[in-house]
Amino acid sequence: SDESVVERGWQFCLVTLTCADGLPLIPVAVRDCPPGSAALPSCDEAAPGDLCEGDGKCGTRTDVNNCYDEFFTYPSSRDVYRKAVGSTGTTTATTTFPLLVGGSSDGWSVTGPCSISGDCIQSGNFPGKYGDSEQ
């Protein structure tokens, strides 16, 4: 079998990142990036509504690379999030993901044998193996 072929079904799920305060952290769109020279707090220290630097704390990733540094180094290298505003019991956050399956720009959509299950999108055979001629 070719190593580039997946033999089992797959699933991709959205995970809500939060720090101890329970407020969601959402990666910002490029258009919402701060000036490259702006010093940002770590997300565990940011106030609600503020931008923060993803540094691996609170589950943030250090490879989002959604914003430029002060030298506009290419490719962009900063990992900038916004901490949601609200209380931990009532905060809701919505975001649009540019990577869609058969999609539109307003959320998940699927074509073919894939399906949506909660906050996940998955192949039709998940978690099982592919059958003959299904890959």
PDB file of C-alpha atoms in Angstrom:
ATOM      1  CA  SER A   1       0.000   0.000   0.000  1.00  0.00           C
ATOM      2  CA  ASP A   2       1.173   3.561  -0.776  1.00  0.00           C
ATOM      3  CA  GLU A   3       2.035   5.486   2.439  1.00  0.00           C
ATOM      4  CA  SER A   4       0.216   8.568   1.069  1.00  0.00           C
ATOM      5  CA  VAL A   5      -3.127   6.724   1.099  1.00  0.00           C
ATOM      6  CA  VAL A   6      -5.185   6.823   4.274  1.00  0.00           C
ATOM      7  CA  GLU A   7      -6.659   3.415   5.044  1.00  0.00           C
ATOM      8  CA  ARG A   8      -9.024   4.534   7.780  1.00  0.00           C
ATOM      9  CA  GLY A   9     -11.667   7.207   7.888  1.00  0.00           C
ATOM     10  CA  TRP A  10     -10.796  10.650   9.222  1.00  0.00           C
ATOM     11  CA  GLN A  11     -12.388  13.254  11.466  1.00  0.00           C
ATOM     12  CA  PHE A  12     -11.592  16.959  11.883  1.00  0.00           C
ATOM     13  CA  CYS A  13     -13.044  18.712  14.942  1.00  0.00           C
ATOM     14  CA  LEU A  14     -13.041  22.303  16.157  1.00  0.00           C
ATOM     15  CA  VAL A  15     -11.722  22.795  19.640  1.00  0.00           C
ATOM     16  CA  THR A  16     -12.515  25.852  21.748  1.00  0.00           C
ATOM     17  CA  LEU A  17      -9.334  27.163  23.344  1.00  0.00           C
ATOM     18  CA  THR A  18      -9.654  28.777  26.767  1.00  0.00           C
ATOM     19  CA  CYS A  19      -7.416  29.893  29.616  1.00  0.00           C
ATOM     20  CA  ALA A  20      -8.236  29.587  33.319  1.00  0.00           C
ATOM     21  CA  ASP A  21     -10.852  32.354  32.997  1.00  0.00           C
ATOM     22  CA  GLY A  22     -12.869  30.152  30.588  1.00  0.00           C
ATOM     23  CA  LEU A  23     -13.105  32.810  27.848  1.00  0.00           C
ATOM     24  CA  PRO A  24     -12.615  31.467  24.314  1.00  0.00           C
ATOM     25  CA  LEU A  25      -9.512  32.395  22.321  1.00  0.00           C
ATOM     26  CA  ILE A  26     -10.062  32.879  18.594  1.00  0.00           C
ATOM     27  CA  PRO A  27      -7.294  33.347  15.990  1.00  0.00           C
ATOM     28  CA  VAL A  28      -7.736  36.738  14.332  1.00  0.00           C
ATOM     29  CA  ALA A  29      -8.194  37.245  10.605  1.00  0.00           C
ATOM     30  CA  VAL A  30      -5.257  38.862   8.816  1.00  0.00           C
ATOM     31  CA  ARG A  31      -7.261  42.086   8.392  1.00  0.00           C
ATOM     32  CA  ASP A  32      -7.569  42.333  12.201  1.00  0.00           C
ATOM     33  CA  CYS A  33      -3.847  41.929  12.934  1.00  0.00           C
ATOM     34  CA  PRO A  34      -2.168  44.592  15.052  1.00  0.00           C
ATOM     35  CA  PRO A  35       0.833  46.571  13.784  1.00  0.00           C
ATOM     36  CA  GLY A  36       3.855  44.273  13.732  1.00  0.00           C
ATOM     37  CA  SER A  37       5.628  46.321  16.391  1.00  0.00           C
ATOM     38  CA  ALA A  38       2.709  46.080  18.861  1.00  0.00           C
ATOM     39  CA  ALA A  39       3.668  44.201  22.013  1.00  0.00           C
ATOM     40  CA  LEU A  40       0.874  41.817  22.992  1.00  0.00           C
ATOM     41  CA  PRO A  41       0.314  40.033  26.284  1.00  0.00           C
ATOM     42  CA  SER A  42       0.315  36.261  26.529  1.00  0.00           C
ATOM     43  CA  CYS A  43      -3.232  34.926  26.151  1.00  0.00           C
ATOM     44  CA  ASP A  44      -3.335  33.796  29.791  1.00  0.00           C
ATOM     45  CA  GLU A  45      -2.731  37.434  30.842  1.00  0.00           C
ATOM     46  CA  ALA A  46      -4.932  39.214  28.262  1.00  0.00           C
ATOM     47  CA  ALA A  47      -8.110  41.009  29.269  1.00  0.00           C
ATOM     48  CA  PRO A  48     -11.447  40.072  27.668  1.00  0.00           C
ATOM     49  CA  GLY A  49     -11.687  41.531  24.154  1.00  0.00           C
ATOM     50  CA  ASP A  50      -7.934  42.089  23.855  1.00  0.00           C
ATOM     51  CA  LEU A  51      -5.547  40.662  21.305  1.00  0.00           C
ATOM     52  CA  CYS A  52      -2.911  38.300  22.636  1.00  0.00           C
ATOM     53  CA  GLU A  53       0.148  36.380  21.474  1.00  0.00           C
ATOM     54  CA  GLY A  54      -0.205  32.616  21.196  1.00  0.00           C
ATOM     55  CA  ASP A  55       2.775  31.162  23.025  1.00  0.00           C
ATOM     56  CA  GLY A  56       1.582  27.620  23.624  1.00  0.00           C
ATOM     57  CA  LYS A  57      -0.202  28.500  26.874  1.00  0.00           C
ATOM     58  CA  CYS A  58      -3.954  27.819  27.140  1.00  0.00           C
ATOM     59  CA  GLY A  59      -3.716  25.432  24.193  1.00  0.00           C
ATOM     60  CA  THR A  60      -2.726  28.157  21.741  1.00  0.00           C
ATOM     61  CA  ARG A  61      -0.636  27.116  18.787  1.00  0.00           C
ATOM     62  CA  THR A  62       2.695  28.595  17.845  1.00  0.00           C
ATOM     63  CA  ASP A  63       2.289  27.870  14.139  1.00  0.00           C
ATOM     64  CA  VAL A  64      -0.843  29.854  13.268  1.00  0.00           C
ATOM     65  CA  ASN A  65       1.356  32.510  11.594  1.00  0.00           C
ATOM     66  CA  ASN A  66      -1.583  34.804  10.897  1.00  0.00           C
ATOM     67  CA  CYS A  67       0.147  38.168  11.505  1.00  0.00           C
ATOM     68  CA  TYR A  68       3.424  39.826  10.505  1.00  0.00           C
ATOM     69  CA  ASP A  69       6.208  40.818  12.868  1.00  0.00           C
ATOM     70  CA  GLU A  70       7.657  44.346  13.000  1.00  0.00           C
ATOM     71  CA  PHE A  71       9.979  43.613  10.044  1.00  0.00           C
ATOM     72  CA  PHE A  72       7.177  42.149   7.885  1.00  0.00           C
ATOM     73  CA  THR A  73       9.173  38.951   7.633  1.00  0.00           C
ATOM     74  CA  TYR A  74       7.715  36.621   5.030  1.00  0.00           C
ATOM     75  CA  PRO A  75       6.017  34.336   5.716  1.00  0.00           C
ATOM     76  CA  SER A  76       4.178  35.874   8.641  1.00  0.00           C
ATOM     77  CA  SER A  77       5.280  34.478  11.979  1.00  0.00           C
ATOM     78  CA  ARG A  78       3.078  35.840  14.764  1.00  0.00           C
ATOM     79  CA  ASP A  79       0.280  33.794  16.315  1.00  0.00           C
ATOM     80  CA  VAL A  80      -2.368  36.321  17.339  1.00  0.00           C
ATOM     81  CA  TYR A  81      -5.656  35.507  19.072  1.00  0.00           C
ATOM     82  CA  ARG A  82      -8.509  37.600  20.494  1.00  0.00           C
ATOM     83  CA  LYS A  83      -9.911  36.732  23.910  1.00  0.00           C
ATOM     84  CA  ALA A  84     -13.712  36.764  23.818  1.00  0.00           C
ATOM     85  CA  VAL A  85     -15.743  39.202  25.903  1.00  0.00           C
ATOM     86  CA  GLY A  86     -18.308  37.960  28.397  1.00  0.00           C
ATOM     87  CA  SER A  87     -18.628  35.679  31.352  1.00  0.00           C
ATOM     88  CA  THR A  88     -17.572  32.060  31.262  1.00  0.00           C
ATOM     89  CA  GLY A  89     -21.179  30.932  31.540  1.00  0.00           C
ATOM     90  CA  THR A  90     -22.618  33.021  28.701  1.00  0.00           C
ATOM     91  CA  THR A  91     -19.817  33.552  26.199  1.00  0.00           C
ATOM     92  CA  THR A  92     -20.487  32.396  22.691  1.00  0.00           C
ATOM     93  CA  ALA A  93     -18.150  32.820  19.782  1.00  0.00           C
ATOM     94  CA  THR A  94     -18.619  32.302  16.102  1.00  0.00           C
ATOM     95  CA  THR A  95     -15.985  32.268  13.433  1.00  0.00           C
ATOM     96  CA  THR A  96     -15.925  31.538   9.741  1.00  0.00           C
ATOM     97  CA  PHE A  97     -13.393  29.064   8.515  1.00  0.00           C
ATOM     98  CA  PRO A  98     -11.916  29.633   5.064  1.00  0.00           C
ATOM     99  CA  LEU A  99     -11.217  25.924   4.559  1.00  0.00           C
ATOM    100  CA  LEU A 100     -14.529  24.349   3.665  1.00  0.00           C
ATOM    101  CA  VAL A 101     -15.464  21.100   1.982  1.00  0.00           C
ATOM    102  CA  GLY A 102     -17.540  21.916  -1.090  1.00  0.00           C
ATOM    103  CA  GLY A 103     -18.173  25.090   0.725  1.00  0.00           C
ATOM    104  CA  SER A 104     -19.524  28.481   1.056  1.00  0.00           C
ATOM    105  CA  SER A 105     -18.042  31.210   3.204  1.00  0.00           C
ATOM    106  CA  ASP A 106     -20.639  31.021   5.991  1.00  0.00           C
ATOM    107  CA  GLY A 107     -19.706  27.799   7.791  1.00  0.00           C
ATOM    108  CA  TRP A 108     -19.316  24.074   7.316  1.00  0.00           C
ATOM    109  CA  SER A 109     -20.805  22.467   4.242  1.00  0.00           C
ATOM    110  CA  VAL A 110     -20.082  19.084   2.720  1.00  0.00           C
ATOM    111  CA  THR A 111     -20.497  17.234  -0.539  1.00  0.00           C
ATOM    112  CA  GLY A 112     -20.032  13.570  -1.216  1.00  0.00           C
ATOM    113  CA  PRO A 113     -19.906  10.915   1.488  1.00  0.00           C
ATOM    114  CA  CYS A 114     -18.625  13.250   4.251  1.00  0.00           C
ATOM    115  CA  SER A 115     -20.861  14.271   7.144  1.00  0.00           C
ATOM    116  CA  ILE A 116     -21.084  16.850   9.919  1.00  0.00           C
ATOM    117  CA  SER A 117     -21.371  15.595  13.488  1.00  0.00           C
ATOM    118  CA  GLY A 118     -21.479  18.318  16.152  1.00  0.00           C
ATOM    119  CA  ASP A 119     -18.279  20.372  15.839  1.00  0.00           C
ATOM    120  CA  CYS A 120     -16.685  17.737  13.589  1.00  0.00           C
ATOM    121  CA  ILE A 121     -16.592  16.919   9.912  1.00  0.00           C
ATOM    122  CA  GLN A 122     -15.779  13.313   9.021  1.00  0.00           C
ATOM    123  CA  SER A 123     -15.428  10.858   6.182  1.00  0.00           C
ATOM    124  CA  GLY A 124     -18.399   8.554   5.619  1.00  0.00           C
ATOM    125  CA  ASN A 125     -16.599   5.522   6.998  1.00  0.00           C
ATOM    126  CA  PHE A 126     -15.141   7.119  10.152  1.00  0.00           C
ATOM    127  CA  PRO A 127     -13.821   5.459  12.326  1.00  0.00           C
ATOM    128  CA  GLY A 128     -13.698   2.304  10.214  1.00  0.00           C
ATOM    129  CA  LYS A 129     -11.466   1.222   7.357  1.00  0.00           C
ATOM    130  CA  TYR A 130     -12.241   2.009   3.739  1.00  0.00           C
ATOM    131  CA  GLY A 131     -13.909  -0.718   1.733  1.00  0.00           C
ATOM    132  CA  ASP A 132     -12.867  -1.803  -1.765  1.00  0.00           C
ATOM    133  CA  SER A 133     -12.718   1.150  -4.214  1.00  0.00           C
ATOM    134  CA  GLU A 134     -13.653   3.731  -1.535  1.00  0.00           C
ATOM    135  CA  GLN A 135     -10.354   5.613  -1.222  1.00  0.00           C
TER     136      GLN A 135
END
